[in-house]
């Protein structure tokens, strides 16, 4: 299923007083959620159905009348927890999700606010923003990147390390096609994250050398630290922070790159190859029959780190109907200049040298050129060429709730 919403996460910086209030919201949401889980736990096919959302809301009103501490909290937060639960159950019955389970204190803490208005999020300075949380007020967050337009809901969470985040959910807006008729082929590179048929090489920013050294040191320390020791959990948290930084940079790169490509080209061609297939098996293809199993293992990490799958997914969101998946024959052995397939042309991993026409180029760029040239063969493109670029997308739909659930 393609995700129909954009979720961008930011570090929330509550004051100590706000933190107490946020924790209370979390506690209420957890309490209500767990109550709903409890009610559904004993349900079996054939029995009288477990209470639905309406009935649960009635029960919530009763519970609020009964428990002072619950009454003091936000009814918005508490009702939303019930809605989330109802949605999770729908996902369960629909066969797409597991049965929702109990939420534990200190883990999976969070709550969600929907029907967010534009004036409930504002920017204070270059690096600081504020979001209005019911009964808590304006809470600051680190404006680490642009907040998407049209935020419909947000989720506030607290991780095991005690850090708070706010994740804004918005319907992604398709990027308009330039209308120039320009097309581009993209190849997931070996040495780079993505090579374009234009000759550009795109790279996910890796961890800096200093960060990598720190990561190695932390991993060594972790191996030495005693199980259950405070030292160990500290080291673990530090490692998690470094990994999170790496993944943030990758997401950021995916966002920027996909927008840029959608803006510059009318048609974007990528190879129709499931990333899972490539990463899971090293059995080989016609082009490289079974060699290099070890080399492939290293490559797998690179592919995953490069965020290739994420890039293609985001391209499909931002350029709906303009991403063409093609199936070129021998993309890495065919010369993109003259079309000859030459098994000896691959001089090295990086260089393609055609013995027929003399073309010399980066092997990944050559493959990207072949991918671009096979657009004409893709069935989808015939339709596309007649109708012109279609800029379609979800218009004013609410974000799909089940997709917003944090699992
Ligand atoms: Zn050639």
Coordinates of C-alpha atoms and ligand atoms in Angstrom, one line a residue:
X1 CA 0.0 0.0 0.0
X2 CA 1.4 3.4 -0.8
X3 CA 1.3 5.8 2.0
X4 CA -1.0 8.7 1.3
X5 CA 0.3 11.0 4.0
X6 CA 3.5 12.9 4.8
X7 CA 4.8 12.4 8.3
X8 CA 7.5 14.7 9.5
X9 CA 9.0 14.4 12.9
X10 CA 10.5 17.1 15.1
X11 CA 12.1 17.2 18.4
X12 CA 9.7 18.7 21.0
X13 CA 11.1 20.8 23.7
X14 CA 8.6 21.1 26.5
X15 CA 9.3 23.1 29.7
X16 CA 9.3 21.0 32.9
X17 CA 5.7 22.1 33.7
X18 CA 4.6 21.2 30.1
X19 CA 6.3 17.9 30.3
X20 CA 4.2 17.0 33.4
X21 CA 1.0 18.0 31.4
X22 CA 2.1 16.0 28.4
X23 CA 2.9 13.0 30.5
X24 CA -0.6 13.2 31.9
X25 CA -2.1 13.2 28.3
X26 CA 0.0 10.2 27.6
X27 CA -1.2 8.5 30.7
X28 CA -4.8 9.2 29.9
X29 CA -4.5 8.0 26.3
X30 CA -2.8 4.8 27.5
X31 CA -5.4 4.2 30.1
X32 CA -8.3 4.6 27.6
X33 CA -6.5 2.5 25.0
X34 CA -5.8 -0.3 27.5
X35 CA -9.4 -0.2 28.7
X36 CA -10.5 -0.8 25.1
X37 CA -8.0 -3.6 24.6
X38 CA -9.2 -5.2 27.8
X39 CA -12.8 -5.1 26.5
X40 CA -11.9 -6.7 23.2
X41 CA -9.6 -9.2 24.7
X42 CA -12.4 -11.7 25.6
X43 CA -14.3 -11.3 22.4
X44 CA -14.5 -14.4 20.3
X45 CA -16.4 -15.1 17.1
X46 CA -20.0 -16.0 18.0
X47 CA -20.1 -14.0 21.2
X48 CA -22.0 -10.8 21.6
X49 CA -19.9 -8.2 19.9
X50 CA -17.4 -6.1 21.9
X51 CA -18.5 -2.5 22.4
X52 CA -18.0 -0.3 19.3
X53 CA -16.7 3.2 19.3
X54 CA -20.0 4.9 20.1
X55 CA -20.5 2.6 23.1
X56 CA -17.0 3.2 24.2
X57 CA -17.5 6.9 24.1
X58 CA -20.5 6.6 26.3
X59 CA -18.4 4.5 28.7
X60 CA -15.7 7.1 28.6
X61 CA -18.2 9.8 29.7
X62 CA -19.1 7.5 32.6
X63 CA -15.5 6.9 33.5
X64 CA -14.8 10.6 33.4
X65 CA -17.7 11.2 35.8
X66 CA -16.2 8.6 38.1
X67 CA -12.5 9.3 38.0
X68 CA -11.4 12.8 38.9
X69 CA -8.0 12.4 37.4
X70 CA -9.5 11.4 34.1
X71 CA -12.0 14.2 34.2
X72 CA -9.2 16.7 34.7
X73 CA -7.6 15.6 31.4
X74 CA -8.4 16.5 27.8
X75 CA -11.5 14.8 26.4
X76 CA -10.0 15.4 22.9
X77 CA -7.0 13.3 23.8
X78 CA -9.0 10.5 25.4
X79 CA -11.6 10.3 22.6
X80 CA -8.9 10.2 20.0
X81 CA -7.3 7.2 21.8
X82 CA -10.6 5.4 21.3
X83 CA -10.8 6.4 17.7
X84 CA -7.2 5.2 17.2
X85 CA -8.2 1.9 18.8
X86 CA -11.3 1.6 16.6
X87 CA -9.1 2.2 13.6
X88 CA -6.5 -0.4 14.8
X89 CA -9.3 -2.9 15.2
X90 CA -10.5 -2.1 11.6
X91 CA -7.0 -2.8 10.5
X92 CA -7.0 -6.1 12.4
X93 CA -10.3 -7.2 10.9
X94 CA -9.1 -6.1 7.5
X95 CA -6.1 -8.4 7.9
X96 CA -3.6 -5.6 7.4
X97 CA -2.6 -5.2 11.1
X98 CA -2.0 -7.3 14.2
X99 CA -4.5 -7.2 17.0
X100 CA -3.8 -4.0 19.0
X101 CA -2.1 -4.8 22.3
X102 CA -1.6 -3.1 25.6
X103 CA 0.5 0.0 25.9
X104 CA 3.1 0.1 28.6
X105 CA 4.2 3.0 30.7
X106 CA 7.6 4.3 29.6
X107 CA 7.3 2.6 26.2
X108 CA 5.1 3.6 23.3
X109 CA 3.9 6.7 25.1
X110 CA 2.0 9.1 23.1
X111 CA -1.3 10.7 22.0
X112 CA -2.7 12.2 18.9
X113 CA -4.5 15.5 18.1
X114 CA -6.6 15.7 14.9
X115 CA -8.4 18.5 13.1
X116 CA -5.4 20.7 13.5
X117 CA -5.8 24.3 12.2
X118 CA -3.0 26.2 10.4
X119 CA -2.8 28.8 13.2
X120 CA -2.0 26.1 15.7
X121 CA 1.5 25.7 14.4
X122 CA 3.8 28.7 14.1
X123 CA 7.5 29.5 13.6
X124 CA 9.3 31.7 16.2
X125 CA 12.7 31.9 14.7
X126 CA 15.0 30.0 12.3
X127 CA 15.3 27.0 14.5
X128 CA 12.3 27.2 16.8
X129 CA 8.6 26.5 16.2
X130 CA 5.6 26.1 18.4
X131 CA 2.6 23.8 18.3
X132 CA -0.6 24.4 20.3
X133 CA -1.5 21.3 22.4
X134 CA -4.9 21.3 24.1
X135 CA -4.7 22.0 27.8
X136 CA -0.9 22.4 27.6
X137 CA -0.6 25.5 25.5
X138 CA 2.2 26.4 23.1
X139 CA 5.0 23.9 23.2
X140 CA 8.3 24.6 21.4
X141 CA 9.9 22.3 18.9
X142 CA 13.1 22.3 16.9
X143 CA 12.2 23.6 13.4
X144 CA 14.8 21.2 11.9
X145 CA 13.1 21.3 8.4
X146 CA 10.1 22.8 6.8
X147 CA 6.8 21.8 8.3
X148 CA 4.6 20.5 5.4
X149 CA 1.6 22.5 4.3
X150 CA -1.8 21.3 5.2
X151 CA -1.1 19.5 8.5
X152 CA -4.2 17.7 9.5
X153 CA -3.1 16.0 12.6
X154 CA -0.1 15.4 14.8
X155 CA 1.1 12.8 17.3
X156 CA 3.2 13.6 20.3
X157 CA 5.4 10.8 21.6
X158 CA 8.0 10.2 24.2
X159 CA 10.6 7.5 23.6
X160 CA 12.4 5.2 26.0
X161 CA 15.2 7.7 26.3
X162 CA 12.8 10.3 27.5
X163 CA 12.9 12.4 24.4
X164 CA 9.7 14.1 23.1
X165 CA 8.8 14.3 19.4
X166 CA 6.0 15.7 17.5
X167 CA 5.1 14.2 14.1
X168 CA 2.9 16.3 11.8
X169 CA 0.8 14.4 9.2
X170 CA -0.2 16.1 6.0
X171 CA -1.5 15.1 2.6
X172 CA 1.4 15.3 0.2
X173 CA 0.9 17.8 -2.6
X174 CA 2.0 16.6 -6.0
X175 CA 4.8 18.6 -7.6
X176 CA 3.6 20.1 -10.9
X177 CA 5.4 18.7 -14.0
X178 CA 7.6 21.2 -15.8
X179 CA 5.9 20.5 -19.1
X180 CA 9.1 20.4 -21.1
X181 CA 8.9 16.8 -22.2
X182 CA 12.2 16.1 -20.6
X183 CA 12.7 12.6 -19.2
X184 CA 15.4 11.1 -17.0
X185 CA 16.5 7.6 -16.2
X186 CA 17.7 6.8 -12.7
X187 CA 19.9 3.9 -11.7
X188 CA 20.5 2.8 -8.2
X189 CA 24.3 3.1 -8.2
X190 CA 26.8 0.9 -6.6
X191 CA 29.3 3.6 -5.7
X192 CA 26.7 6.3 -5.4
X193 CA 23.1 6.2 -4.2
X194 CA 21.6 7.2 -7.6
X195 CA 23.0 7.9 -11.0
X196 CA 21.0 10.0 -13.4
X197 CA 21.1 9.7 -17.2
X198 CA 22.2 13.4 -17.2
X199 CA 25.5 12.3 -15.6
X200 CA 24.6 13.6 -12.2
X201 CA 25.6 11.4 -9.2
X202 CA 23.5 11.7 -6.1
X203 CA 24.5 10.6 -2.7
X204 CA 22.9 10.1 0.6
X205 CA 25.0 12.1 3.1
X206 CA 26.8 9.5 5.2
X207 CA 27.8 9.9 8.8
X208 CA 30.9 12.1 9.0
X209 CA 34.2 10.6 9.7
X210 CA 34.1 11.9 13.3
X211 CA 30.7 10.4 13.8
X212 CA 31.7 7.1 12.4
X213 CA 34.7 6.9 14.7
X214 CA 32.4 7.7 17.6
X215 CA 30.0 5.0 16.6
X216 CA 32.9 2.4 16.4
X217 CA 34.0 3.5 19.8
X218 CA 30.5 3.2 21.3
X219 CA 30.0 -0.3 19.8
X220 CA 33.3 -1.4 21.4
X221 CA 32.1 0.0 24.7
X222 CA 28.8 -1.7 24.4
X223 CA 30.5 -5.0 24.0
X224 CA 32.3 -4.5 27.2
X225 CA 29.5 -3.0 29.3
X226 CA 27.8 -5.3 31.7
X227 CA 24.2 -6.4 31.0
X228 CA 21.7 -4.3 32.9
X229 CA 24.3 -1.7 33.9
X230 CA 23.5 2.0 33.7
X231 CA 26.6 2.4 31.6
X232 CA 25.2 0.0 29.1
X233 CA 21.9 1.8 28.7
X234 CA 23.8 5.1 28.3
X235 CA 25.9 3.7 25.5
X236 CA 22.9 2.2 23.9
X237 CA 21.1 5.6 23.9
X238 CA 24.1 7.3 22.4
X239 CA 24.2 4.7 19.6
X240 CA 20.5 5.2 19.0
X241 CA 21.0 8.9 18.7
X242 CA 23.8 8.5 16.1
X243 CA 21.7 6.1 14.1
X244 CA 18.7 8.4 14.3
X245 CA 20.9 11.3 12.9
X246 CA 21.9 9.1 10.0
X247 CA 18.3 8.2 9.2
X248 CA 17.2 11.8 9.5
X249 CA 19.8 12.8 7.0
X250 CA 18.6 10.0 4.7
X251 CA 15.0 11.1 4.9
X252 CA 16.0 14.7 4.3
X253 CA 17.9 13.7 1.2
X254 CA 15.0 11.7 -0.1
X255 CA 12.6 14.6 0.3
X256 CA 14.9 17.1 -1.4
X257 CA 16.0 14.8 -4.2
X258 CA 12.5 13.6 -5.0
X259 CA 11.1 17.2 -5.1
X260 CA 14.0 18.3 -7.3
X261 CA 13.5 15.4 -9.8
X262 CA 9.7 15.9 -9.9
X263 CA 10.2 19.6 -10.7
X264 CA 12.8 19.1 -13.4
X265 CA 11.5 16.2 -15.4
X266 CA 8.1 15.3 -16.9
X267 CA 8.9 11.6 -17.0
X268 CA 11.1 9.7 -14.5
X269 CA 12.2 6.2 -15.4
X270 CA 13.4 3.7 -12.8
X271 CA 14.2 0.0 -13.1
X272 CA 11.3 -2.2 -12.2
X273 CA 13.2 -4.4 -9.8
X274 CA 12.0 -5.2 -6.4
X275 CA 14.5 -4.0 -3.9
X276 CA 13.7 -6.9 -1.6
X277 CA 14.6 -9.3 -4.3
X278 CA 18.0 -7.7 -4.8
X279 CA 18.8 -7.5 -1.1
X280 CA 17.5 -10.9 -0.1
X281 CA 19.2 -13.1 -2.7
X282 CA 22.6 -13.2 -4.0
X283 CA 21.9 -16.0 -6.4
X284 CA 22.6 -13.9 -9.3
X285 CA 21.0 -12.8 -12.6
X286 CA 21.6 -13.4 -16.2
X287 CA 24.1 -10.6 -16.1
X288 CA 26.1 -11.8 -13.2
X289 CA 25.4 -15.5 -12.8
X290 CA 25.9 -16.3 -9.1
X291 CA 29.3 -14.7 -8.7
X292 CA 30.2 -12.3 -6.0
X293 CA 28.0 -13.6 -3.2
X294 CA 30.3 -11.8 -0.7
X295 CA 30.5 -8.7 -2.7
X296 CA 26.7 -8.7 -2.8
X297 CA 26.5 -8.9 1.0
X298 CA 28.4 -5.6 1.2
X299 CA 26.3 -4.2 -1.6
X300 CA 23.1 -5.0 0.3
X301 CA 24.0 -2.7 3.1
X302 CA 24.8 0.0 0.6
X303 CA 21.5 -0.3 -1.1
X304 CA 19.6 -0.2 2.1
X305 CA 21.6 2.7 3.4
X306 CA 21.2 4.6 0.2
X307 CA 17.4 4.8 0.7
X308 CA 16.7 3.9 -2.9
X309 CA 13.3 2.4 -2.0
X310 CA 12.3 5.5 -0.2
X311 CA 13.3 7.7 -3.0
X312 CA 11.2 5.8 -5.6
X313 CA 8.2 5.8 -3.2
X314 CA 8.4 9.5 -2.6
X315 CA 8.8 10.1 -6.4
X316 CA 5.6 8.3 -6.9
X317 CA 3.8 10.5 -4.4
X318 CA 5.2 13.7 -5.8
X319 CA 5.0 12.9 -9.5
X320 CA 1.9 10.6 -9.6
X321 CA 1.6 9.1 -13.1
X322 CA 5.0 10.4 -14.2
X323 CA 7.2 7.7 -12.7
X324 CA 7.7 4.9 -15.2
X325 CA 9.0 1.5 -14.1
X326 CA 10.9 -0.1 -17.0
X327 CA 12.5 -3.4 -17.6
X328 CA 15.6 -2.8 -19.7
X329 CA 17.5 -5.8 -21.1
X330 CA 21.1 -5.8 -19.9
X331 CA 21.1 -2.2 -18.5
X332 CA 24.6 -2.5 -17.3
X333 CA 26.0 -4.3 -20.4
X334 CA 24.3 -2.3 -23.1
X335 CA 25.9 0.8 -24.5
X336 CA 23.6 3.7 -24.0
X337 CA 25.3 5.5 -26.9
X338 CA 25.1 2.9 -29.7
X339 CA 22.8 0.2 -28.2
X340 CA 25.3 -2.7 -28.6
X341 CA 25.4 -5.3 -25.8
X342 CA 29.0 -6.0 -24.9
X343 CA 29.9 -8.3 -22.1
X344 CA 33.4 -7.0 -22.0
X345 CA 32.5 -3.4 -21.9
X346 CA 32.2 -3.3 -18.2
X347 CA 35.9 -2.4 -17.6
X348 CA 35.4 -2.2 -13.8
X349 CA 32.6 -1.7 -11.4
X350 CA 32.8 2.0 -12.2
X351 CA 33.7 2.4 -15.9
X352 CA 31.8 1.4 -19.0
X353 CA 33.9 1.4 -22.2
X354 CA 32.1 0.5 -25.4
X355 CA 34.5 -1.3 -27.8
X356 CA 32.0 -0.7 -30.7
X357 CA 31.6 3.1 -30.7
X358 CA 34.2 4.2 -28.2
X359 CA 31.8 5.6 -25.6
X360 CA 33.4 5.8 -22.2
X361 CA 31.4 6.7 -19.2
X362 CA 30.5 6.0 -15.6
X363 CA 28.9 2.5 -15.6
X364 CA 25.9 3.7 -13.4
X365 CA 25.2 6.7 -15.7
X366 CA 25.4 4.4 -18.7
X367 CA 22.8 2.1 -17.0
X368 CA 20.6 5.2 -16.2
X369 CA 20.8 6.1 -19.9
X370 CA 19.5 2.6 -20.8
X371 CA 16.7 2.9 -18.3
X372 CA 15.7 6.3 -19.8
X373 CA 15.7 4.9 -23.3
X374 CA 13.4 2.0 -22.4
X375 CA 10.6 4.5 -21.4
X376 CA 9.3 4.2 -25.0
X377 CA 8.8 0.4 -24.5
X378 CA 6.9 0.8 -21.2
X379 CA 3.2 0.3 -21.9
X380 CA 2.2 3.0 -19.5
X381 CA 4.1 5.6 -21.4
X382 CA 2.0 5.2 -24.6
X383 CA -1.0 6.4 -22.6
X384 CA 1.0 9.1 -20.9
X385 CA 2.3 10.5 -24.2
X386 CA -1.3 10.9 -25.5
X387 CA -2.8 12.5 -22.5
X388 CA 0.2 14.6 -21.4
X389 CA 1.4 14.8 -17.9
X390 CA -1.3 14.1 -15.4
X391 CA -1.0 15.9 -12.2
X392 CA -3.4 14.0 -10.0
X393 CA -3.4 13.1 -6.4
X394 CA -5.5 12.9 -3.3
X395 CA -7.3 16.2 -3.0
X396 CA -8.9 17.0 0.3
X397 CA -9.1 13.7 2.0
X398 CA -8.4 13.3 5.7
X399 CA -5.2 11.5 6.4
X400 CA -6.0 7.8 6.7
X401 CA -6.1 7.1 10.3
X402 CA -4.7 3.6 10.4
X403 CA -1.7 4.8 8.6
X404 CA -1.0 7.3 11.3
X405 CA -0.8 4.8 14.1
X406 CA 2.6 4.4 15.5
X407 CA 3.5 0.8 16.0
Ligands
LIG1 ZN1 28.7 2.0 -28.0

